[in-house]
Amino acid sequence: MRSKLPDAASSRKMAASSAVVAILASIWLCSSIAADASGSSSETTMHTNNWAVLVCTSRFWFNYRHMANTLSLYRTVKRLGIPDERIILMLADDMACNSRNKYPAQVFNNENHWLNLYGDNVEVDYRGYEVTVENFLRVLTGRHESAVPRSKRLLSDEGSHILLYMTGHGGDEFLKFQDSEELQSHDLADAVKQMKEKHRFKELLIMVDTCQAATLFNQLHSPGVLAIASSMKGENSYSHHLDSDVGVSVVDRFTFYTLAFFERLNMYDNASLSRLFNSYDPNLLMSNAYYRTDLYQRNLQEVPVTNFFGSVMETVHTDSAYRAFPQKNTPRETRIRTGNTAEDDSRRSILTDMTKAECPFTRIVSSLESKMETVGNLDSLVNYGLVMILPVLVVSVWLST
Amino acid sequence: MAKVEKKEVAAATPPWKPKPRPIVRLGIVLISHSLLVSVVCCTAGIVALFLLPMLAKNTYISENALMPGSASSMLSNHDISEAERLAKDLTSLNSGAADAGIERRRVLAKYLSDLGVEVGYHKFQSHQNQFHPLHFFSSPDSGLSRENGSCSSYGINVVGIIRAPQADGKEAIVLVTPFNFRKNSSSEALSISIGYAVFSLLSRVSWLAKDIIWLVADSQYGEYASVASWLRDYHIPVFSASSSHNADSCFEGNNINLSREESPGRTEISSGFRRAGTMAAALVLKVTDVKGQLEDTLSVYAEASNGQMPNLDLINVVNYLAVHRQGLRVKVEKFLSVLTWEWIWVLGDTLNFIGKVAGSLNPEWKFGISTPDYVEGTATLASSLYRQALGIPTGPHGAFRDFQVDAITLEISPKVVYTNQGRRNEFILRSARLIEGVVRSVNNLLEKFHQSFFLYLLTSPAKFVSVGVYMIGFALLVAPLPLVAASLYVDANKPEPSSQDPKQKLQINFKPWKWLSAAKQVFTVHAWGVFVSLLPYFISQIPNSTPAAHSIIWFSLSTFGLLVLYLITKSPSKPQKGKWENLKSLTISAVFIGLLLMSVVNFATAQIGALVLVPACLLAQPLKLDIRTASLKTFLRIATNVFISFVAFPPAGFFILKGVNEGFGNMDVGEFWTWLESLWAWNSATYIYIGMVHLPCWVLCLQILLHSC
């Protein structure tokens, strides 16, 4: 009947030696984080933040759909909670301002034109001829020139879940960039390996919508990588439908059905990745979607899609407040990010600090609880209270009539 | 015993002789069997030509960016009713009045300026095409256009330009509608209707990436001349004031000062020349009345000067949209007389049968073609080949090709002359939608047309033979020429096997120079060919004479020139052995070089020329020799030689072809002159080919035939 937080319960039981208990609790809570601080493996790291890298690699008006694909996904991940500063959006061309566009400054992914993807809040990080294989690999590996602003960098860490979405024209083990370059499967695998070595991600989901997309994953070896492709080797990925008003195909089949899946979800849904993977119907796609899961340890049925496509993660409540920080004992500045708990090492310092200074909230709660303790029969007290309410109700009704 | 033999062999040959390379040995084998090789190759070449309709591939749209038909048409009935109002206004003007032309022009300009587009007049002087021997292959900016002509022949085009609202204005698409402002023609009014409907729509749309130019070409001096002069002024700006001043003074003399005209519409009408970007493509739109059609038909004309074709993608887009979107029947020109030839049908049946047999042996072999398809294909192919070989543009689109702009003429002919307004509107709607679709497709282009073929022959609107296929037939046809030339040369210069005298051996060293006299002969005849080709320039200066008189003067002068040359260069020495072989060898080499050069300039001419010249050259042999050894074989050869040399004579060939197609009833000597005049007027390389390759080689063949050996 009484369910309370475990640390609160323990503090109630051992009110006298709360300091000692707090130390124990901190060890119990943060054992995994402490273990990870040594940097041995990321499996034990907490998932702390989400990033998305969305890439459209093809130029020209007749590739309108690739830009629409990418912008649709951009909208979806934003809706599901990844903030703009954690989305790296790369668009190889500007269809919205193409002179052939019947609707200037608008991009649609459906012929019903209900949704303008190119609304007010689109931050394109890499545009036009900036979208090159070199820049793409620099973003992934984080090896930028010093002048590149932070907004154009993938500032992920070992607790990051990264969604990498790419669309364009591909072939056997390559993806064409800008009609002039190619990203080969080796390049991608190499970049992912570097990212792994540099602890730039905890888990990485690569989603590719091109022809023969599955071949792009052939060289991947790094653990923690999950890959979805729109088509197998030798298959084409087709566009979904033609907008005869704009005069081009506006969305690809794979992306269309991915979006259809996400449109039914909101930030709080618990749909798993396996549900997403099973939602692809080869008859509708006109190709076979491919999943590469051998590098991924977790059971896909237990991983919510929002782990990658949104920014929803397990929250850990800690009794912390800014006042509680004795600055002299915390050498590093505490950084607090939106949607996240504080950084690992700073949290560790918070918990150790609790041994010295108890926070006022905890003090009030514990004093209240100790008062409650003195009341012998809690249930009867509640019942009396309810009975007392009845006359008050009668009186108030009588007064109002 | 064996040892002794070996020694003898060693004495006969040099002590160390390298083994020749395989390619050299192959060459030697081919040359030594040149007769067999030439028979096989020539037969194969002619067979390959007749197989072309079977090998034709279906056209496909090669350029991704085009996306024809992906956008739905935006043309509304309002556009059409506006266009019909314009057509009514134009036709209601009294055609008898002297200033009807000016009034029509003003009405059209008012309508255009009401659309809010830029309107301008373009004044030009028409000039007669004249033979200028140095202007072949030269740029279209020939000085003659700037010459002061009389004020009597001028025309005024009306030009409307829509600026693409969101683009940079570096490119443009041109629509051309020929219109005679002085005459009342219902079909021309219909074409103006279609053009205006499309243009008024395009002036409102937001998706233009290229400017749209609508040229209403004043066709009173011919459709081509007005378009060509506008294009010339578009591409070659005049910086000196003299010529334009001259034109202006003309206009003032005729009381048409365009610049002072009041501006009735939303935009000002400028008399200055208006330009847009480089032209991506051009469409010439015409409406013709052809009686007795089953449905509305679209004829596509694509051949420009010297057999140049627009990119195949342009034809593909038009064909795709016309057939699959607007349900028009698309036609390309064909020789109707071919359809009546019995042997073509028999050939078609045979090929059909062979295809079926092959298909039953191996289902993968699918080269069968139904007999009517084959005959239709042959007729179209023959027409395509002939039109290209002629080198004369088949419409105003030819003027665009001179500036490397892809252009075609679309000739739409309604099933009947529509009297019912509803039916007429529907016809306009379909035609205008076709034009709109093509414009929208070309508007999507990112670069010039470059993906598809430029060198092709059409066998139907949706089938083509590409250069890679049709070159095979030509290559087979000319392949024996160098082999036969080499083998003849070897034969002619073979050392006498019996000669042991050291003095004679010395002579053998000089023998290779024997071909020099033959070379001199070949060269003289070719020089005569140049002389003959230049003669018409002088003959055409003679005033007040008929084409027939021209022909006779030309013929007699040429013959006289040949006689003079023959007398001058006649060698006094008696004919020696091997002389005619040398002559033939060199003739064949000259033909080979001439045909190869021509195949680069205009393939179709070279192909047709090769069909005549190759057998003529290969079979040529002195008649005397054949008569001496009278047998069935030699008799046959004499007959063939005489026949071929008769057919190969250009006037004779021309009249035979004409007779076959139109009947031998009314022949005029002047026709040949007129025909050639049209060739040089259009700067066709075929004229040069006839004068400088075909005619000299024909004369040389005659010389071989009449050789006194």
XYZ file of N, CA, C and O in Angstrom, chain A residues 60-62 96-105 242-249, chain B residues 64-65 67 69-72 74 166-167 171 206-210 440 443-446:
168
model
N 19.703 18.316 -57.763
C 18.866 18.455 -58.954
C 17.381 18.275 -58.659
O 16.982 17.535 -57.785
N 16.640 18.966 -59.472
C 15.203 19.073 -59.289
C 14.526 17.722 -59.310
O 13.615 17.449 -58.552
N 14.992 16.836 -60.198
C 14.302 15.546 -60.301
C 14.575 14.660 -59.098
O 13.982 13.604 -58.973
N 13.428 23.976 -52.246
C 12.412 24.969 -51.894
C 12.590 26.226 -52.732
O 11.616 26.856 -53.140
N 13.832 26.563 -53.010
C 14.090 27.784 -53.767
C 14.457 27.487 -55.215
O 14.964 28.366 -55.913
N 14.232 26.266 -55.653
C 14.465 25.968 -57.057
C 13.427 26.714 -57.891
O 12.263 26.789 -57.533
N 13.887 27.252 -59.003
C 12.954 28.048 -59.807
C 11.854 27.197 -60.418
O 10.842 27.720 -60.851
N 12.048 25.882 -60.454
C 11.014 25.009 -61.018
C 9.917 24.695 -60.010
O 8.930 24.045 -60.349
N 10.122 25.104 -58.777
C 9.159 24.779 -57.736
C 7.921 25.635 -57.894
O 7.990 26.863 -57.861
N 6.789 24.969 -58.039
C 5.554 25.706 -58.220
C 5.157 26.419 -56.933
O 4.465 27.421 -56.969
N 5.587 25.884 -55.800
C 5.282 26.501 -54.511
C 6.578 27.014 -53.909
O 7.250 26.285 -53.187
N 6.929 28.230 -54.206
C 8.229 28.722 -53.759
C 8.374 28.650 -52.242
O 7.426 28.923 -51.502
N 9.557 28.246 -51.814
C 9.925 28.151 -50.403
C 9.103 27.117 -49.643
O 8.981 27.188 -48.432
N 3.862 10.249 -57.310
C 4.207 11.433 -58.075
C 3.208 12.524 -57.729
O 2.013 12.273 -57.664
N 3.716 13.711 -57.495
C 2.825 14.838 -57.279
C 2.677 15.548 -58.615
O 3.588 16.231 -59.066
N 1.545 15.353 -59.263
C 1.427 15.890 -60.624
C 1.241 17.396 -60.613
O 1.269 18.029 -61.651
N 1.071 17.959 -59.443
C 0.983 19.412 -59.361
C 2.380 20.016 -59.371
O 2.671 20.959 -60.118
N 3.246 19.448 -58.561
C 4.638 19.918 -58.538
C 5.400 19.343 -59.726
O 6.347 19.949 -60.218
N 4.995 18.161 -60.179
C 5.622 17.578 -61.354
C 6.793 16.678 -61.048
O 7.564 16.369 -61.938
N 6.940 16.254 -59.796
C 8.023 15.326 -59.446
C 7.497 14.317 -58.440
O 6.448 14.514 -57.832
N 8.260 13.242 -58.272
C 7.955 12.309 -57.198
C 8.368 12.973 -55.896
O 9.422 13.598 -55.830
N 17.287 11.895 -67.411
C 16.457 11.770 -66.208
C 15.663 13.019 -65.921
O 14.542 12.962 -65.440
N 16.295 14.152 -66.185
C 15.715 15.408 -65.726
C 14.427 15.749 -66.462
O 13.629 16.532 -65.965
N 11.549 14.134 -67.331
C 10.298 13.727 -66.671
C 9.056 14.173 -67.432
O 8.222 14.924 -66.906
N 5.454 14.478 -68.854
C 4.146 14.001 -68.439
C 3.978 13.790 -66.951
O 2.946 13.294 -66.520
N 4.980 14.167 -66.158
C 4.819 13.944 -64.720
C 3.973 15.041 -64.087
O 3.445 14.862 -63.005
N 3.867 16.149 -64.759
C 3.039 17.226 -64.220
C 1.734 17.278 -64.995
O 1.710 17.081 -66.199
N 0.658 17.564 -64.281
C -0.620 17.641 -64.976
C -0.749 19.001 -65.643
O -0.156 19.983 -65.210
N -2.063 22.527 -66.822
C -2.738 23.599 -66.101
C -3.564 24.461 -67.040
O -4.135 25.474 -66.635
N 11.355 33.076 -61.103
C 12.297 32.773 -60.025
C 13.667 32.371 -60.538
O 14.489 31.873 -59.769
N 13.901 32.503 -61.830
C 15.153 31.982 -62.365
C 16.085 33.125 -62.718
O 15.739 34.298 -62.618
N 18.693 30.992 -69.550
C 18.276 30.055 -70.584
C 16.880 30.422 -71.071
O 16.134 31.112 -70.370
N 4.344 29.823 -62.077
C 5.476 30.185 -61.217
C 6.639 29.221 -61.374
O 7.667 29.405 -60.752
N 6.480 28.190 -62.207
C 7.506 27.147 -62.216
C 8.508 27.272 -63.343
O 9.244 26.332 -63.633
N 8.560 28.405 -63.984
C 9.490 28.517 -65.109
C 10.929 28.667 -64.622
O 11.212 29.485 -63.754
N 11.801 27.873 -65.192
C 13.225 28.026 -64.896
C 13.951 28.642 -66.086
O 15.107 29.011 -65.995
N 13.255 28.707 -67.195
C 13.845 29.281 -68.400
C 12.853 30.296 -68.953
O 11.640 30.099 -68.838
N 7.209 22.209 -70.322
C 7.463 21.931 -68.912
C 8.572 20.901 -68.754
O 9.388 20.980 -67.839
N 11.768 22.545 -69.589
C 12.031 23.465 -68.479
C 12.764 22.765 -67.333
O 13.549 23.369 -66.623
N 12.516 21.469 -67.186
C 13.178 20.705 -66.127
C 14.643 20.435 -66.421
O 15.380 20.031 -65.529
N 15.036 20.605 -67.664
C 16.417 20.285 -68.046
C 17.399 21.118 -67.227
O 17.155 22.282 -66.931
N 18.517 20.507 -66.931
C 19.549 21.214 -66.183
C 20.675 21.669 -67.089
O 21.347 22.643 -66.829
